[in-house]
CSV table of C-alpha atoms in Angstrom, one decimal:
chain,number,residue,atom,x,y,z
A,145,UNK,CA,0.0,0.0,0.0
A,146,UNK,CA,1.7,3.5,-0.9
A,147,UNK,CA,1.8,6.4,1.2
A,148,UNK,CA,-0.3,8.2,-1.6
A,149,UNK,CA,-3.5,5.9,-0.6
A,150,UNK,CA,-2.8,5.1,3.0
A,151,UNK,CA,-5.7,6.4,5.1
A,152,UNK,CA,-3.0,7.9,7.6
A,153,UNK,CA,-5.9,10.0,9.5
A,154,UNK,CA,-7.8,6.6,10.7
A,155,UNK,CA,-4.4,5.2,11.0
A,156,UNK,CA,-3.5,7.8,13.9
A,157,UNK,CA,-7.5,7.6,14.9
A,158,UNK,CA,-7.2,3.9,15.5
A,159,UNK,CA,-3.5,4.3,16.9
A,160,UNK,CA,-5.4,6.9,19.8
A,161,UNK,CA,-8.5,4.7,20.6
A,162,UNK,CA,-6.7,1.6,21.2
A,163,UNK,CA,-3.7,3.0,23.2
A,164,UNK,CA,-5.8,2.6,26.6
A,165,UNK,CA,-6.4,-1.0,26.8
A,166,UNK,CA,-2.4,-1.3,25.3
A,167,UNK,CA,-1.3,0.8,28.5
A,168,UNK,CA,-3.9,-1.1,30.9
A,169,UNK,CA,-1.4,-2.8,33.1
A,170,UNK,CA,0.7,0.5,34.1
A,171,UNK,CA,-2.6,2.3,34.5
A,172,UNK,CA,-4.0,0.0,36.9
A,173,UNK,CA,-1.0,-0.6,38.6
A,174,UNK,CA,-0.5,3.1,39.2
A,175,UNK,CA,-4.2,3.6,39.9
A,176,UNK,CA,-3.7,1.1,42.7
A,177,UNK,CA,-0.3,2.9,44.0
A,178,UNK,CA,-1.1,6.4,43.7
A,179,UNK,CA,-4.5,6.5,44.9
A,180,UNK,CA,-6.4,5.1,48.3
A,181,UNK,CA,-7.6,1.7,46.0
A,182,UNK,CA,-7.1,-1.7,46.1
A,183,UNK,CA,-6.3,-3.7,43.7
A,184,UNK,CA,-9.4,-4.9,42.6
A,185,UNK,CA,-11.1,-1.3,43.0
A,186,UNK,CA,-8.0,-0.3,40.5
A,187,UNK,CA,-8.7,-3.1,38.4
A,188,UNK,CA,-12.7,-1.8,38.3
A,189,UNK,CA,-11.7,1.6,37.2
A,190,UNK,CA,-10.0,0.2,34.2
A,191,UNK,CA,-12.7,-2.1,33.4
A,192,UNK,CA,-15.0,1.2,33.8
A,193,UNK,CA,-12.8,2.9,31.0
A,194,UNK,CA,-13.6,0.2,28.8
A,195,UNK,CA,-16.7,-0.5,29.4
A,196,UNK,CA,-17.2,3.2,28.4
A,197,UNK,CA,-15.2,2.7,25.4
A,198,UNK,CA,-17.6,-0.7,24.6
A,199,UNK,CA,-20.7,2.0,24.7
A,200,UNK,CA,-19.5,4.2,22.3
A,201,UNK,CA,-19.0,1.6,19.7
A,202,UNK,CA,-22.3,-0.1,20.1
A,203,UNK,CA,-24.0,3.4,20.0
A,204,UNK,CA,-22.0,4.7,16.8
A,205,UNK,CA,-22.1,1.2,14.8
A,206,UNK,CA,-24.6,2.2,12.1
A,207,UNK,CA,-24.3,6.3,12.6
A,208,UNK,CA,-20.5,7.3,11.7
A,209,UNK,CA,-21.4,7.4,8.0
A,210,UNK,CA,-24.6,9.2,9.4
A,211,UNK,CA,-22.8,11.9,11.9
A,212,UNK,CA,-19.6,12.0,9.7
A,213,UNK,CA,-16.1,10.8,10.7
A,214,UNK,CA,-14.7,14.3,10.8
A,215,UNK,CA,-17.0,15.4,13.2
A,216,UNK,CA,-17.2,12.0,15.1
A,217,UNK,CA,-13.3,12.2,15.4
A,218,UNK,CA,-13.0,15.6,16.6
A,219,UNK,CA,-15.6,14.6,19.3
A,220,UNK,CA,-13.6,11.5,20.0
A,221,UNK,CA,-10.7,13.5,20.8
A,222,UNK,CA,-12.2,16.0,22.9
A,223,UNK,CA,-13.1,13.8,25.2
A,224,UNK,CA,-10.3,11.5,25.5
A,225,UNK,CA,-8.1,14.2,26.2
A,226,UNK,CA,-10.4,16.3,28.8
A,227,UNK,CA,-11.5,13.0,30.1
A,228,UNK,CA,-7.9,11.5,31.0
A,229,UNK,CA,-6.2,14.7,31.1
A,230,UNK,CA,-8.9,16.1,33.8
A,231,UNK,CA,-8.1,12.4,36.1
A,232,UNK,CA,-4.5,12.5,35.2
A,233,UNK,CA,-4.6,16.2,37.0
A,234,UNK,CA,-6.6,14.9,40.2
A,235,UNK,CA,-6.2,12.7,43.3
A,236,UNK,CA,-10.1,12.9,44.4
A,237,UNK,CA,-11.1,9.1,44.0
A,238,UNK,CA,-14.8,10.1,42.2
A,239,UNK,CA,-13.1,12.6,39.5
A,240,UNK,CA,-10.3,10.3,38.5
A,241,UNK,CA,-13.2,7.6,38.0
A,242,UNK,CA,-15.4,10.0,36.0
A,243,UNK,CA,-12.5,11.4,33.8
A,244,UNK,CA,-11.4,7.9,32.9
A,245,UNK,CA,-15.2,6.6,31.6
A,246,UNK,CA,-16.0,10.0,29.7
A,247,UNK,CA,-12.2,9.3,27.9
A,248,UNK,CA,-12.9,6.0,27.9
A,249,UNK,CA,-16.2,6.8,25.7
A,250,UNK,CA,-13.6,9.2,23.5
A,251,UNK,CA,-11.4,6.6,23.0
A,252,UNK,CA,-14.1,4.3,21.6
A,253,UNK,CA,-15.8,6.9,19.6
A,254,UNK,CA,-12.1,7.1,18.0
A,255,UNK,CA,-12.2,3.3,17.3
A,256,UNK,CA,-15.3,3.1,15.5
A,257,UNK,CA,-14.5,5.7,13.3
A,258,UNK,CA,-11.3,4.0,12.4
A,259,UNK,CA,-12.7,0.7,12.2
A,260,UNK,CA,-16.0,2.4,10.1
A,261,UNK,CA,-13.0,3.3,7.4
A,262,UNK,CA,-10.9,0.5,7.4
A,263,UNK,CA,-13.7,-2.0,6.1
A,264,UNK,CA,-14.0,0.6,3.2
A,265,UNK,CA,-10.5,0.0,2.2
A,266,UNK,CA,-9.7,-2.8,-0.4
A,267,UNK,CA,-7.6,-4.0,2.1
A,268,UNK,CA,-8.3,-3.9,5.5
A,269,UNK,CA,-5.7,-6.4,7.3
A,270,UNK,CA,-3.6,-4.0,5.5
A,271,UNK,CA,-4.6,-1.1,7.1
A,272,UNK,CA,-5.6,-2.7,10.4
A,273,UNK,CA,-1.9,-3.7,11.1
A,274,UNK,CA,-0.7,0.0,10.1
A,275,UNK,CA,-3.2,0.3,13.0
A,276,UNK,CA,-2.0,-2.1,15.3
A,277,UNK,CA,1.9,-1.2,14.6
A,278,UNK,CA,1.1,2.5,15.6
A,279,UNK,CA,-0.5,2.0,19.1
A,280,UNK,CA,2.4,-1.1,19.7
A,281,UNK,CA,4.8,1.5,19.2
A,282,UNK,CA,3.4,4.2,20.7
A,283,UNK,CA,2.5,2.0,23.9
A,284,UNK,CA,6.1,0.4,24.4
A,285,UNK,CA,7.4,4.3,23.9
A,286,UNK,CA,5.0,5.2,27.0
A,287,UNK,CA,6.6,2.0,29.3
A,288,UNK,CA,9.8,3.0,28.7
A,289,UNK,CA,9.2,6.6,29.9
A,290,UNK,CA,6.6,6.0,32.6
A,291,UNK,CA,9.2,4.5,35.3
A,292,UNK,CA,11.6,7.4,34.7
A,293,UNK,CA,8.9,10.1,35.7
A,294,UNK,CA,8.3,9.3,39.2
A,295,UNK,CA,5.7,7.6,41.5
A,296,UNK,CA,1.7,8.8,40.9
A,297,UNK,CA,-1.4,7.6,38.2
A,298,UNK,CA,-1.4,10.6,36.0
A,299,UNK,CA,1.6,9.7,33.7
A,300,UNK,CA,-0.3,7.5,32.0
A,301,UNK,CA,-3.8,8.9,31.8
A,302,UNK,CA,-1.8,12.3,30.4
A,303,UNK,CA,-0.2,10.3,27.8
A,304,UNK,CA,-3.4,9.0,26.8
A,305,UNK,CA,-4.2,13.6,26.5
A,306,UNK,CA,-1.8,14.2,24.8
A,307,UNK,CA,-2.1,11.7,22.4
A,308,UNK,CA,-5.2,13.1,21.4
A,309,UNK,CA,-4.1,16.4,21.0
A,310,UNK,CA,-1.2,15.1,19.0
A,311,UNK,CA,-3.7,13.4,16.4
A,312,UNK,CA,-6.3,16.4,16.3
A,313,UNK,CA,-4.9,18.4,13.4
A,314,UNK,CA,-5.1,15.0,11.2
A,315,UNK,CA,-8.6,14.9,11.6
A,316,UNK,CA,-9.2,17.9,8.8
A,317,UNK,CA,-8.0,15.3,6.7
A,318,UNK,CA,-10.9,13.2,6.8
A,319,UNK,CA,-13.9,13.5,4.6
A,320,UNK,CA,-17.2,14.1,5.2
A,321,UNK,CA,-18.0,10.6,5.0
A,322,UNK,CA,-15.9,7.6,5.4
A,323,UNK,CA,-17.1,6.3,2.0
A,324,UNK,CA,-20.2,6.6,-0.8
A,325,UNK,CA,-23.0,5.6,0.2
A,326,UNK,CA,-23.3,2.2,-1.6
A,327,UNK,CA,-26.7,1.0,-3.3
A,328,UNK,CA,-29.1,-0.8,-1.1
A,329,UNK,CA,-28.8,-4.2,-3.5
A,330,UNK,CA,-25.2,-4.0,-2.8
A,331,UNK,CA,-25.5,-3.9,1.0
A,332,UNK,CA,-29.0,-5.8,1.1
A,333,UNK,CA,-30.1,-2.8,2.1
A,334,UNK,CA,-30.6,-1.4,6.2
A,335,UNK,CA,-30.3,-5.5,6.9
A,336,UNK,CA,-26.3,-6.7,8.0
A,337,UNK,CA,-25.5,-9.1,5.8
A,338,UNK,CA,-23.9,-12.6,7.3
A,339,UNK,CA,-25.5,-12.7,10.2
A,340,UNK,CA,-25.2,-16.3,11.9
A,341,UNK,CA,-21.4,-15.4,11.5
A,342,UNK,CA,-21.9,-11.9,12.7
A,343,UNK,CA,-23.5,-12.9,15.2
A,344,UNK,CA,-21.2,-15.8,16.3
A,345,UNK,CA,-17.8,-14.1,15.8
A,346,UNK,CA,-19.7,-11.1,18.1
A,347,UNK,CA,-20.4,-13.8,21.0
A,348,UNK,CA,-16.5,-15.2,20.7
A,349,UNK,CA,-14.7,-12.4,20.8
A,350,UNK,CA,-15.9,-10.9,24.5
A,351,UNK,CA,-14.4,-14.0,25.8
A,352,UNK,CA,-11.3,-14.0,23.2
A,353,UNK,CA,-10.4,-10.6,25.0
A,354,UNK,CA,-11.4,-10.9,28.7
A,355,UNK,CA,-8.8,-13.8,28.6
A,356,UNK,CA,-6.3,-11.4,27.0
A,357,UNK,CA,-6.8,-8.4,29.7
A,358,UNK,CA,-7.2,-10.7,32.6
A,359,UNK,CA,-3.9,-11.7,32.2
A,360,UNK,CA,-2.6,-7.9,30.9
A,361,UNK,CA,-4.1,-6.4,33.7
A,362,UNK,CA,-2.3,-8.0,36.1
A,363,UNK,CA,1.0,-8.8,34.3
A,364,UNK,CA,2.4,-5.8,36.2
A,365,UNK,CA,1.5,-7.2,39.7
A,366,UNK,CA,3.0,-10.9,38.5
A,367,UNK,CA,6.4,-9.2,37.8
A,368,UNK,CA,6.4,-7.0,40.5
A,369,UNK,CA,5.2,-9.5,43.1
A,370,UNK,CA,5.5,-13.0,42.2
A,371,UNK,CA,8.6,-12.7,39.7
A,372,UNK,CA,10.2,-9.9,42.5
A,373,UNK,CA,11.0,-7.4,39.6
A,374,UNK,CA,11.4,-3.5,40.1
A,375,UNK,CA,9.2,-1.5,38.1
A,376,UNK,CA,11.8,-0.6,35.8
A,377,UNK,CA,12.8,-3.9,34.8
A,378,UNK,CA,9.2,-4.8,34.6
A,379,UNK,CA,8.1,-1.9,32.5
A,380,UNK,CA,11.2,-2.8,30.3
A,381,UNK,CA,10.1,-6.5,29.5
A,382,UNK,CA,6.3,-4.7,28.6
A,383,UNK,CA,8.8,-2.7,26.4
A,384,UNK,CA,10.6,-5.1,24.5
A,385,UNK,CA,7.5,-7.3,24.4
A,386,UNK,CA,5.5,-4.5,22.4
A,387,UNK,CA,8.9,-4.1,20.3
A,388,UNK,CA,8.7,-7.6,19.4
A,389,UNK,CA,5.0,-7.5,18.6
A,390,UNK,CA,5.9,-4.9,16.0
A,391,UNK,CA,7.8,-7.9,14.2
A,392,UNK,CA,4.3,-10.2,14.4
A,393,UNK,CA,2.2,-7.2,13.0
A,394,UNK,CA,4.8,-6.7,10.5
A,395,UNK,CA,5.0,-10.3,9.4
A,396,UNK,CA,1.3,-10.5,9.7
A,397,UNK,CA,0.7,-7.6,7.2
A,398,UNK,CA,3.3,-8.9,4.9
A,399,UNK,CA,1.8,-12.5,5.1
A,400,UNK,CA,-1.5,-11.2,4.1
A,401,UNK,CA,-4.2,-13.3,3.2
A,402,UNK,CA,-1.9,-16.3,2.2
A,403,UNK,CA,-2.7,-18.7,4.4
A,404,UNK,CA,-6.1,-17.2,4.8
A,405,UNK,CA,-8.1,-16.2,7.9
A,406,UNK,CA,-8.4,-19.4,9.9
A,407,UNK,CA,-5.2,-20.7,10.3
A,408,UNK,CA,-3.6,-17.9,11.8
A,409,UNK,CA,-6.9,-17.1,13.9
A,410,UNK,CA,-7.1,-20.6,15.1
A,411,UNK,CA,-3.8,-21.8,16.0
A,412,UNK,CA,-3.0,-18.2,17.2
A,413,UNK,CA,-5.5,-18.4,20.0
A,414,UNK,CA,-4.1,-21.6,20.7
A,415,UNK,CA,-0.2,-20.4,21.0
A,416,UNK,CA,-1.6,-17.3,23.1
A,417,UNK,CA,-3.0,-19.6,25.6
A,418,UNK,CA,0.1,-21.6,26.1
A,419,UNK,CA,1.3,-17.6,26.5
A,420,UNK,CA,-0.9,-16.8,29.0
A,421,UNK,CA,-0.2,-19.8,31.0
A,422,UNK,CA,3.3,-19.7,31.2
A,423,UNK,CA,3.4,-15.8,32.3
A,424,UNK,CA,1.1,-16.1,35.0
A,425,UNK,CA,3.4,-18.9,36.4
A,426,UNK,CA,6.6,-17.1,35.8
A,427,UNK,CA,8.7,-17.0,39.2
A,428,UNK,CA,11.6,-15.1,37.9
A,429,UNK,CA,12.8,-12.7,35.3
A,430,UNK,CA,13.2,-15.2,32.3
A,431,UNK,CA,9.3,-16.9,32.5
A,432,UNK,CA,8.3,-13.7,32.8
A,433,UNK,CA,9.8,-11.9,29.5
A,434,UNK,CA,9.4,-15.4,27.5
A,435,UNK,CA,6.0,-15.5,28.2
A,436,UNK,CA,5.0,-12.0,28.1
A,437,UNK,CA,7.3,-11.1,24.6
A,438,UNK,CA,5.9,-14.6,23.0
A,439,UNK,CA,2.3,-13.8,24.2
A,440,UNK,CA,2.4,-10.2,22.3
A,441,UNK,CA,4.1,-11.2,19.3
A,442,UNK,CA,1.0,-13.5,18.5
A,443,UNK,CA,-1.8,-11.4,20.1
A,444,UNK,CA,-1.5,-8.3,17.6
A,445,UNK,CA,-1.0,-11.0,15.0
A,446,UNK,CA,-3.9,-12.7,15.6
A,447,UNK,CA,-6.1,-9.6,16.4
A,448,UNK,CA,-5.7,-8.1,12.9
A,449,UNK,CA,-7.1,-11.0,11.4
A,450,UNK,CA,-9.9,-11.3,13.4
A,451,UNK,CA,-10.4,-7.2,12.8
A,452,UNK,CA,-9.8,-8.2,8.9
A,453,UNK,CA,-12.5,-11.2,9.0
A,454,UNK,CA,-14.8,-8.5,10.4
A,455,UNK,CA,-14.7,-5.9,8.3
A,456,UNK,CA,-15.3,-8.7,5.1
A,457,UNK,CA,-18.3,-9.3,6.6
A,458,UNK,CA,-19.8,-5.8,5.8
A,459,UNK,CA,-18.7,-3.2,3.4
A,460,UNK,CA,-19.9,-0.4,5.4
A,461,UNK,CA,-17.9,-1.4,8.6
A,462,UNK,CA,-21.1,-2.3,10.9
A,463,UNK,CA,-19.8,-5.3,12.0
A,464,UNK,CA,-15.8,-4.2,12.6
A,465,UNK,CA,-17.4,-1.8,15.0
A,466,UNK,CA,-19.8,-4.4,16.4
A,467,UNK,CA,-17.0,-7.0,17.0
A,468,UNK,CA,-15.0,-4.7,18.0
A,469,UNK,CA,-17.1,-2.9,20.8
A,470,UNK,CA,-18.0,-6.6,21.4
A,471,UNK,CA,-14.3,-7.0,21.9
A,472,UNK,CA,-14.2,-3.7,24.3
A,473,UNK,CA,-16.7,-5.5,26.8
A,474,UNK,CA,-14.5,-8.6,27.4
A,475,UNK,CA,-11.3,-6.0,27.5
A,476,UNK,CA,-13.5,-4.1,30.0
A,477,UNK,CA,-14.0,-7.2,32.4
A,478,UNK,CA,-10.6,-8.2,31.9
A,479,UNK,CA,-9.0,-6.5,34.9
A,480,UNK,CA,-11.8,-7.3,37.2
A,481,UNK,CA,-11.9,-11.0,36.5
A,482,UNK,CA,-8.0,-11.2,36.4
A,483,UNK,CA,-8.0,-10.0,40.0
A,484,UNK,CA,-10.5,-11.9,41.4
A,485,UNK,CA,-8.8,-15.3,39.9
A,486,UNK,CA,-5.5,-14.0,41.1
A,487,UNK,CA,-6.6,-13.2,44.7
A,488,UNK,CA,-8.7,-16.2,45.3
A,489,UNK,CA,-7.0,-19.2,43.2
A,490,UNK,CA,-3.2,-17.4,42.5
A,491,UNK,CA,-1.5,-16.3,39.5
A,492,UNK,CA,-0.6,-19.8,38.5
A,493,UNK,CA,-4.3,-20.9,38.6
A,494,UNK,CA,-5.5,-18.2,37.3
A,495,UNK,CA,-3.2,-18.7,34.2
A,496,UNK,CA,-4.7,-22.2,33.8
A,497,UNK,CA,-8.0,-21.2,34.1
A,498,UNK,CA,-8.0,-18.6,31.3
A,499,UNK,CA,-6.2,-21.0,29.1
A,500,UNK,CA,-8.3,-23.8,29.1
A,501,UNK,CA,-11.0,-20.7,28.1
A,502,UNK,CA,-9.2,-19.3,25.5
A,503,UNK,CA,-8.8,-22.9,23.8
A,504,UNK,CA,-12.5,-23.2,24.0
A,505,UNK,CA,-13.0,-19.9,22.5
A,506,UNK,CA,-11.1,-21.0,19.8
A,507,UNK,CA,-13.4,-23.0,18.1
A,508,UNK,CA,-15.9,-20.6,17.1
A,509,UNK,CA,-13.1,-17.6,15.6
A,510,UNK,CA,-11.7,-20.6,13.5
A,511,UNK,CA,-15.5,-21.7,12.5
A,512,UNK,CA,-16.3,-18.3,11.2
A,513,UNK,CA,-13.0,-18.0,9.1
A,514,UNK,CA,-13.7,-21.3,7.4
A,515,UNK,CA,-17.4,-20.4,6.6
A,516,UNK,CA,-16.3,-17.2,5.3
A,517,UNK,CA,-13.6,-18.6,3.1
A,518,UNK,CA,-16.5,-21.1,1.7
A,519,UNK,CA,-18.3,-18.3,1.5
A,520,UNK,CA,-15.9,-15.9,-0.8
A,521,UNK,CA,-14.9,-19.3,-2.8
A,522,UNK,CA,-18.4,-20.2,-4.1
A,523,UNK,CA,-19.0,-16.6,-4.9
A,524,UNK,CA,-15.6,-16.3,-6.7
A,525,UNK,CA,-16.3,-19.6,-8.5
A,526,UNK,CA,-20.2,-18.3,-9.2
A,527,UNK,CA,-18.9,-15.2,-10.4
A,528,UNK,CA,-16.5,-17.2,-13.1
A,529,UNK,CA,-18.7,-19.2,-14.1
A,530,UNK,CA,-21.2,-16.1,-15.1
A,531,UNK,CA,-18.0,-15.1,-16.7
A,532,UNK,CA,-17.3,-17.7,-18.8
A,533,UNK,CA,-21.4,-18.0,-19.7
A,534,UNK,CA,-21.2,-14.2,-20.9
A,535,UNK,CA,-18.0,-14.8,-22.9
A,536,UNK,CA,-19.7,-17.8,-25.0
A,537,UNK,CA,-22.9,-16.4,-25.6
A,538,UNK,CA,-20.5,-13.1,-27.0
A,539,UNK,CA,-18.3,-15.6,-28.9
């Protein structure tokens, strides 16, 4: 894809509305530190932000094309950054909860616009790992400055701000509407099309994520606590994790649609869970960074299929923004549930738990993939065959 028709405005869109769940572990964990909460009151304040975020995108679904994405976006950003900037510049308990769900909502305002846009690309892996490598970046940037700033929660609720800001004057880039408004025959009208797999890929993917952010959420307390790292060290293996995830998007968008959707969906999940186990079992500095580097190599990877899979299912992006605010509730329980394992059953069983989970969930993501590779193949091979018809009545 050349710069010349690179949506580079939804790119930095996307890059903003998914950098909160990226920096969910040194949120929470500086929530918890910095503020009169406990762990699992931290952990429900970040489940609050994306629960807020999950709302926005099951609200704007059908109506970006509707509101416009210009006017969406600049929304978006207003309140991400006077939502996390106004917590990141208080310590009473009620405002910091309040400024993290109205920026929460921003950030998943943001989202659907994005993900409204990429399904109206030609390629929207493509443009979903430009996504994906932005807010990677971005996100292992923020862990390698957060420890250096000194002790408190606002560092990373003003990154989140200032993000915003940064991606504001992009946004007069956008056009009135993310694409033309396509005939009703071609989108079967006000209807979504592929339901049953709509439907089912909608139910998988809570679960696919809360598994994800259980374990994300409280990867900072398993370094810190049961792998007896500093902060530093720890915010340097989140680092060099996100570093190496650049390398899976990278791959992932250079492998393409090659080995289609469902292998790299199916036996993803199943790598991620092996992942998950061994980091919430790690004991020392070396479980810990294998398992958390391994685990987001693949989990990019794996999400930008998904997101692609998604947006094939509907041209005008209703359900990418469906899946993906489907996606936001699991991310939003995440921390909660991931706190609650950890302080009844341990780390260890906790891991073990979510793993077993995340295999089960499998089966559905790799179900959907297959039917809509079928899918795609019968109408390639109907629409050849019309082909061929047309050319021997011509000849």
């Amino acid at each position: 894809m050349s710069a010349r028709t690179t949506p580079w405005p939804l790119v930095a869109l996307f890059t903003a509305g998914y950098l909160a769940p990226y920096l969910l572990p040194t949120t929470v964990g500086r929530l918890e530190s910095g503020l009169p909460l406990s762990a699992t009151q931290a952990g429900a304040v970040g489940s609050a932000l994306l629960l807020s975020s999950a709302v926005a995108g099951f609200l704007l679904a059908a109506r970006v094309d509707r509101i416009g994405p210009r006017t969406l976006a600049r929304t978006g950003l207003l309140l991400a950054a006077l939502g996390y900037g106004g917590a990141a510049l208080t310590t009473h308990v009620p405002a910091v909860i309040a400024g993290a769900v109205v920026g929460g909502f921003g950030s998943g305002t943001l989202t659907a616009v994005a993900a409204t846009g990429f399904a109206a690309q030609r390629d929207p892996h493509r443009v979903t790992t430009l996504g994906l490598l932005g807010v990677s970046a971005l996100a292992g940037a923020v862990y390698l400055t957060v420890p250096h700033l000194g002790p408190g929660h606002a560092q990373p609720l003003a990154a989140l701000a200032l993000t915003a800001l940064a991606v504001w004057p992009l946004t007069g880039r956008l056009s009135p509407r993310t694409a033309p408004a396509l005939p009703r025959t071609a989108t079967g009208g006000s209807k979504l099309p592929h339901l049953r797999s709509g439907l089912l890929l909608a139910a998988a993917m809570p679960c696919w994520s809360a598994v994800q952010n259980s374990l994300w959420g409280v990867s900072g307390r398993i370094g810190l606590t049961q792998a007896h790292l500093s902060e530093v060290t720890v915010g340097g293996v989140f680092a060099v994790a996100l570093g190496a995830g650049l390398l899976g998007v990278v791959g992932a968008g250079a492998l393409g649609p090659r080995l289609g959707r469902a292998l790299p969906i199916g036996l993803g999940t199943v790598l991620i869970a092996g992942c998950v186990a061994l980091s919430a079992s790690a004991t020392d500095l070396t479980t810990f960074a294998t398992g958390e580097i391994a685990w987001n190599v693949l989990y990019p990877v794996v999400l930008s299929y998904v997101i692609g899979l998604a947006a094939s299912l509907d041209p005008r992006g209703r359900w990418a923004v469906l899946v993906g605010s489907a996606s936001s509730l699991g991310t939003a329980t995440g921390p909660v549930i991931g706190s609650l394992l950890s302080a009844r059953a341990g780390f260890p069983a906790m891991g073990t738990i979510l793993a077993v989970g995340l295999l089960a969930v499998a089966v559905p993501l790799t179900a959907v993939a297959l039917r809509r590779r079928t899918t795609t193949v019968a109408t390639h091979s109907a629409l050849t065959d019309e082909t061929a018809v047309r050319l021997d009545v011509a000849a």
